């Protein structure tokens, strides 16, 4: 259970995103934490366009790390930690994105970026890119369908990547279809290309989107928007969902439950962060015990806060003087009068404000 403070919720009116209408939702208390930086707005103005971020940490030069973010109407951005645009790939309607460093068959390494490609709303695809860590430039590797021919029309929506689970694969990719199906594929080298090969599915009853993989514990987390968060162990033969957190005061989640992110400290302790979009907040969970650990909002300061957040990401570690313990990145659904963008917080600020170790 959350502390008593969090259970004494009031009711307010919060706007959803996209085609959703305004509806009365609870607003649970949360700690306000100011944003410390923001990205340049996405190119698509006057629309729900920015969606999901990813973060690459440059271990050799942490301050030169890179941020990625989708404009789901147009393509994929690369930003520096100062929020300026380093590159943009006009790759179409890319909704969610993630990345992994992979080792190819020739022994070289590559920063592999993937995204759910919903350019064709009936044929889900995975768009793949190579990211140059030195220049910040993206190279398009292709966009491939991964379901078997003859499958029912489906729209790609959420996306996340995980470490390989078997020999001969570079990574695992998870596409959350808009009907609640999560399709798992392995990413492999084939004929000089990296391509997805579909393996298995897990199905949720209603619309889902946000997902994240805990590589250490080999667990997939999925946000079923109006229901809550599920965890799916990946080591078994079949994918079976187990409840992790529910919409409501006890777990501090207000629908829609959107982006998910894993924060792992060097000592191995793991936190799961979720976008509680319905009341413009972020819920923090101890991933090892499943217990809620508090809530925060991005509010205050000169930059402005966030609202209606879809995608989030957090990576811990040294990112230079501005972000000495890690970076939290959140889509801002209302950056008026400018187009939507992404806000950045230092993990140290979050950790200190939330009183976690």
PDB file of N, CA, C and O in Angstrom, residues 206-236:
ATOM      1  N   UNK A 206      -7.185  -5.630 -23.241  1.00  0.00           N
ATOM      2  CA  UNK A 206      -7.509  -4.307 -23.771  1.00  0.00           C
ATOM      3  C   UNK A 206      -6.244  -3.614 -24.268  1.00  0.00           C
ATOM      4  O   UNK A 206      -5.140  -4.144 -24.147  1.00  0.00           O
ATOM      5  N   UNK A 207      -6.411  -2.399 -24.788  1.00  0.00           N
ATOM      6  CA  UNK A 207      -5.309  -1.678 -25.419  1.00  0.00           C
ATOM      7  C   UNK A 207      -4.131  -1.498 -24.469  1.00  0.00           C
ATOM      8  O   UNK A 207      -4.275  -1.058 -23.340  1.00  0.00           O
ATOM      9  N   UNK A 208      -2.959  -1.825 -24.975  1.00  0.00           N
ATOM     10  CA  UNK A 208      -1.707  -1.709 -24.230  1.00  0.00           C
ATOM     11  C   UNK A 208      -0.701  -0.989 -25.113  1.00  0.00           C
ATOM     12  O   UNK A 208      -0.844  -0.939 -26.330  1.00  0.00           O
ATOM     13  N   UNK A 209       0.333  -0.417 -24.483  1.00  0.00           N
ATOM     14  CA  UNK A 209       1.364   0.247 -25.280  1.00  0.00           C
ATOM     15  C   UNK A 209       2.730   0.171 -24.633  1.00  0.00           C
ATOM     16  O   UNK A 209       3.654  -0.418 -25.173  1.00  0.00           O
ATOM     17  N   UNK A 210       2.898   0.790 -23.487  1.00  0.00           N
ATOM     18  CA  UNK A 210       4.217   0.880 -22.877  1.00  0.00           C
ATOM     19  C   UNK A 210       4.771  -0.483 -22.501  1.00  0.00           C
ATOM     20  O   UNK A 210       4.055  -1.354 -21.998  1.00  0.00           O
ATOM     21  N   UNK A 211       6.069  -0.669 -22.752  1.00  0.00           N
ATOM     22  CA  UNK A 211       6.719  -1.912 -22.335  1.00  0.00           C
ATOM     23  C   UNK A 211       8.195  -1.638 -22.087  1.00  0.00           C
ATOM     24  O   UNK A 211       8.767  -0.673 -22.596  1.00  0.00           O
ATOM     25  N   UNK A 212       8.801  -2.496 -21.287  1.00  0.00           N
ATOM     26  CA  UNK A 212      10.236  -2.411 -21.011  1.00  0.00           C
ATOM     27  C   UNK A 212      10.715  -3.791 -20.601  1.00  0.00           C
ATOM     28  O   UNK A 212       9.959  -4.573 -20.000  1.00  0.00           O
ATOM     29  N   UNK A 213      11.966  -4.110 -20.917  1.00  0.00           N
ATOM     30  CA  UNK A 213      12.553  -5.397 -20.561  1.00  0.00           C
ATOM     31  C   UNK A 213      13.625  -5.194 -19.504  1.00  0.00           C
ATOM     32  O   UNK A 213      14.508  -4.339 -19.651  1.00  0.00           O
ATOM     33  N   UNK A 214      13.538  -5.976 -18.440  1.00  0.00           N
ATOM     34  CA  UNK A 214      14.600  -6.062 -17.443  1.00  0.00           C
ATOM     35  C   UNK A 214      15.524  -7.189 -17.889  1.00  0.00           C
ATOM     36  O   UNK A 214      15.195  -8.378 -17.769  1.00  0.00           O
ATOM     37  N   UNK A 215      16.688  -6.815 -18.442  1.00  0.00           N
ATOM     38  CA  UNK A 215      17.601  -7.817 -18.997  1.00  0.00           C
ATOM     39  C   UNK A 215      18.175  -8.739 -17.933  1.00  0.00           C
ATOM     40  O   UNK A 215      18.428  -9.923 -18.202  1.00  0.00           O
ATOM     41  N   UNK A 216      18.413  -8.220 -16.733  1.00  0.00           N
ATOM     42  CA  UNK A 216      19.029  -9.028 -15.687  1.00  0.00           C
ATOM     43  C   UNK A 216      18.079 -10.135 -15.221  1.00  0.00           C
ATOM     44  O   UNK A 216      18.454 -11.301 -15.102  1.00  0.00           O
ATOM     45  N   UNK A 217      16.819  -9.757 -14.956  1.00  0.00           N
ATOM     46  CA  UNK A 217      15.848 -10.726 -14.457  1.00  0.00           C
ATOM     47  C   UNK A 217      15.045 -11.372 -15.580  1.00  0.00           C
ATOM     48  O   UNK A 217      14.130 -12.138 -15.325  1.00  0.00           O
ATOM     49  N   UNK A 218      15.363 -11.014 -16.843  1.00  0.00           N
ATOM     50  CA  UNK A 218      14.693 -11.606 -18.008  1.00  0.00           C
ATOM     51  C   UNK A 218      13.172 -11.527 -17.857  1.00  0.00           C
ATOM     52  O   UNK A 218      12.447 -12.531 -17.940  1.00  0.00           O
ATOM     53  N   UNK A 219      12.723 -10.295 -17.651  1.00  0.00           N
ATOM     54  CA  UNK A 219      11.302 -10.043 -17.434  1.00  0.00           C
ATOM     55  C   UNK A 219      10.835  -8.896 -18.312  1.00  0.00           C
ATOM     56  O   UNK A 219      11.509  -7.866 -18.405  1.00  0.00           O
ATOM     57  N   UNK A 220       9.700  -9.082 -18.960  1.00  0.00           N
ATOM     58  CA  UNK A 220       9.043  -8.040 -19.738  1.00  0.00           C
ATOM     59  C   UNK A 220       7.930  -7.438 -18.900  1.00  0.00           C
ATOM     60  O   UNK A 220       7.135  -8.164 -18.288  1.00  0.00           O
ATOM     61  N   UNK A 221       7.870  -6.105 -18.854  1.00  0.00           N
ATOM     62  CA  UNK A 221       6.762  -5.394 -18.206  1.00  0.00           C
ATOM     63  C   UNK A 221       5.925  -4.716 -19.286  1.00  0.00           C
ATOM     64  O   UNK A 221       6.473  -4.119 -20.222  1.00  0.00           O
ATOM     65  N   UNK A 222       4.607  -4.812 -19.164  1.00  0.00           N
ATOM     66  CA  UNK A 222       3.692  -4.243 -20.148  1.00  0.00           C
ATOM     67  C   UNK A 222       2.633  -3.427 -19.427  1.00  0.00           C
ATOM     68  O   UNK A 222       2.083  -3.863 -18.402  1.00  0.00           O
ATOM     69  N   UNK A 223       2.334  -2.235 -19.971  1.00  0.00           N
ATOM     70  CA  UNK A 223       1.291  -1.377 -19.409  1.00  0.00           C
ATOM     71  C   UNK A 223      -0.001  -1.573 -20.192  1.00  0.00           C
ATOM     72  O   UNK A 223      -0.079  -1.194 -21.367  1.00  0.00           O
ATOM     73  N   UNK A 224      -0.999  -2.213 -19.568  1.00  0.00           N
ATOM     74  CA  UNK A 224      -2.344  -2.262 -20.131  1.00  0.00           C
ATOM     75  C   UNK A 224      -3.036  -0.990 -19.665  1.00  0.00           C
ATOM     76  O   UNK A 224      -3.287  -0.810 -18.464  1.00  0.00           O
ATOM     77  N   UNK A 225      -3.341  -0.096 -20.578  1.00  0.00           N
ATOM     78  CA  UNK A 225      -3.580   1.307 -20.259  1.00  0.00           C
ATOM     79  C   UNK A 225      -4.630   1.546 -19.181  1.00  0.00           C
ATOM     80  O   UNK A 225      -4.447   2.370 -18.289  1.00  0.00           O
ATOM     81  N   UNK A 226      -5.764   0.858 -19.257  1.00  0.00           N
ATOM     82  CA  UNK A 226      -6.849   1.103 -18.309  1.00  0.00           C
ATOM     83  C   UNK A 226      -6.863   0.133 -17.141  1.00  0.00           C
ATOM     84  O   UNK A 226      -7.753   0.205 -16.289  1.00  0.00           O
ATOM     85  N   UNK A 227      -5.879  -0.767 -17.098  1.00  0.00           N
ATOM     86  CA  UNK A 227      -5.891  -1.840 -16.100  1.00  0.00           C
ATOM     87  C   UNK A 227      -4.712  -1.735 -15.142  1.00  0.00           C
ATOM     88  O   UNK A 227      -4.873  -1.776 -13.925  1.00  0.00           O
ATOM     89  N   UNK A 228      -3.491  -1.624 -15.684  1.00  0.00           N
ATOM     90  CA  UNK A 228      -2.318  -1.569 -14.832  1.00  0.00           C
ATOM     91  C   UNK A 228      -1.097  -2.142 -15.514  1.00  0.00           C
ATOM     92  O   UNK A 228      -0.998  -2.135 -16.747  1.00  0.00           O
ATOM     93  N   UNK A 229      -0.158  -2.653 -14.728  1.00  0.00           N
ATOM     94  CA  UNK A 229       1.122  -3.144 -15.228  1.00  0.00           C
ATOM     95  C   UNK A 229       1.199  -4.647 -14.998  1.00  0.00           C
ATOM     96  O   UNK A 229       0.854  -5.146 -13.917  1.00  0.00           O
ATOM     97  N   UNK A 230       1.667  -5.361 -16.021  1.00  0.00           N
ATOM     98  CA  UNK A 230       1.875  -6.803 -15.949  1.00  0.00           C
ATOM     99  C   UNK A 230       3.363  -7.109 -16.099  1.00  0.00           C
ATOM    100  O   UNK A 230       4.079  -6.379 -16.763  1.00  0.00           O
ATOM    101  N   UNK A 231       3.791  -8.215 -15.490  1.00  0.00           N
ATOM    102  CA  UNK A 231       5.145  -8.695 -15.737  1.00  0.00           C
ATOM    103  C   UNK A 231       5.052 -10.062 -16.397  1.00  0.00           C
ATOM    104  O   UNK A 231       4.176 -10.873 -16.080  1.00  0.00           O
ATOM    105  N   UNK A 232       5.973 -10.282 -17.343  1.00  0.00           N
ATOM    106  CA  UNK A 232       5.957 -11.506 -18.145  1.00  0.00           C
ATOM    107  C   UNK A 232       7.353 -12.128 -18.106  1.00  0.00           C
ATOM    108  O   UNK A 232       8.280 -11.612 -18.746  1.00  0.00           O
ATOM    109  N   UNK A 233       7.558 -13.209 -17.361  1.00  0.00           N
ATOM    110  CA  UNK A 233       8.862 -13.881 -17.390  1.00  0.00           C
ATOM    111  C   UNK A 233       9.175 -14.379 -18.803  1.00  0.00           C
ATOM    112  O   UNK A 233       8.297 -14.919 -19.487  1.00  0.00           O
ATOM    113  N   UNK A 234      10.422 -14.197 -19.218  1.00  0.00           N
ATOM    114  CA  UNK A 234      10.804 -14.532 -20.591  1.00  0.00           C
ATOM    115  C   UNK A 234      11.542 -15.852 -20.718  1.00  0.00           C
ATOM    116  O   UNK A 234      11.814 -16.298 -21.825  1.00  0.00           O
ATOM    117  N   UNK A 235      11.872 -16.483 -19.608  1.00  0.00           N
ATOM    118  CA  UNK A 235      12.723 -17.672 -19.661  1.00  0.00           C
ATOM    119  C   UNK A 235      11.960 -18.959 -19.947  1.00  0.00           C
ATOM    120  O   UNK A 235      12.566 -19.968 -20.289  1.00  0.00           O
ATOM    121  N   UNK A 236      10.633 -18.929 -19.821  1.00  0.00           N
ATOM    122  CA  UNK A 236       9.855 -20.138 -20.053  1.00  0.00           C
ATOM    123  C   UNK A 236       9.565 -20.373 -21.526  1.00  0.00           C
ATOM    124  O   UNK A 236       9.871 -19.538 -22.389  1.00  0.00           O
TER     125      UNK A 236
END
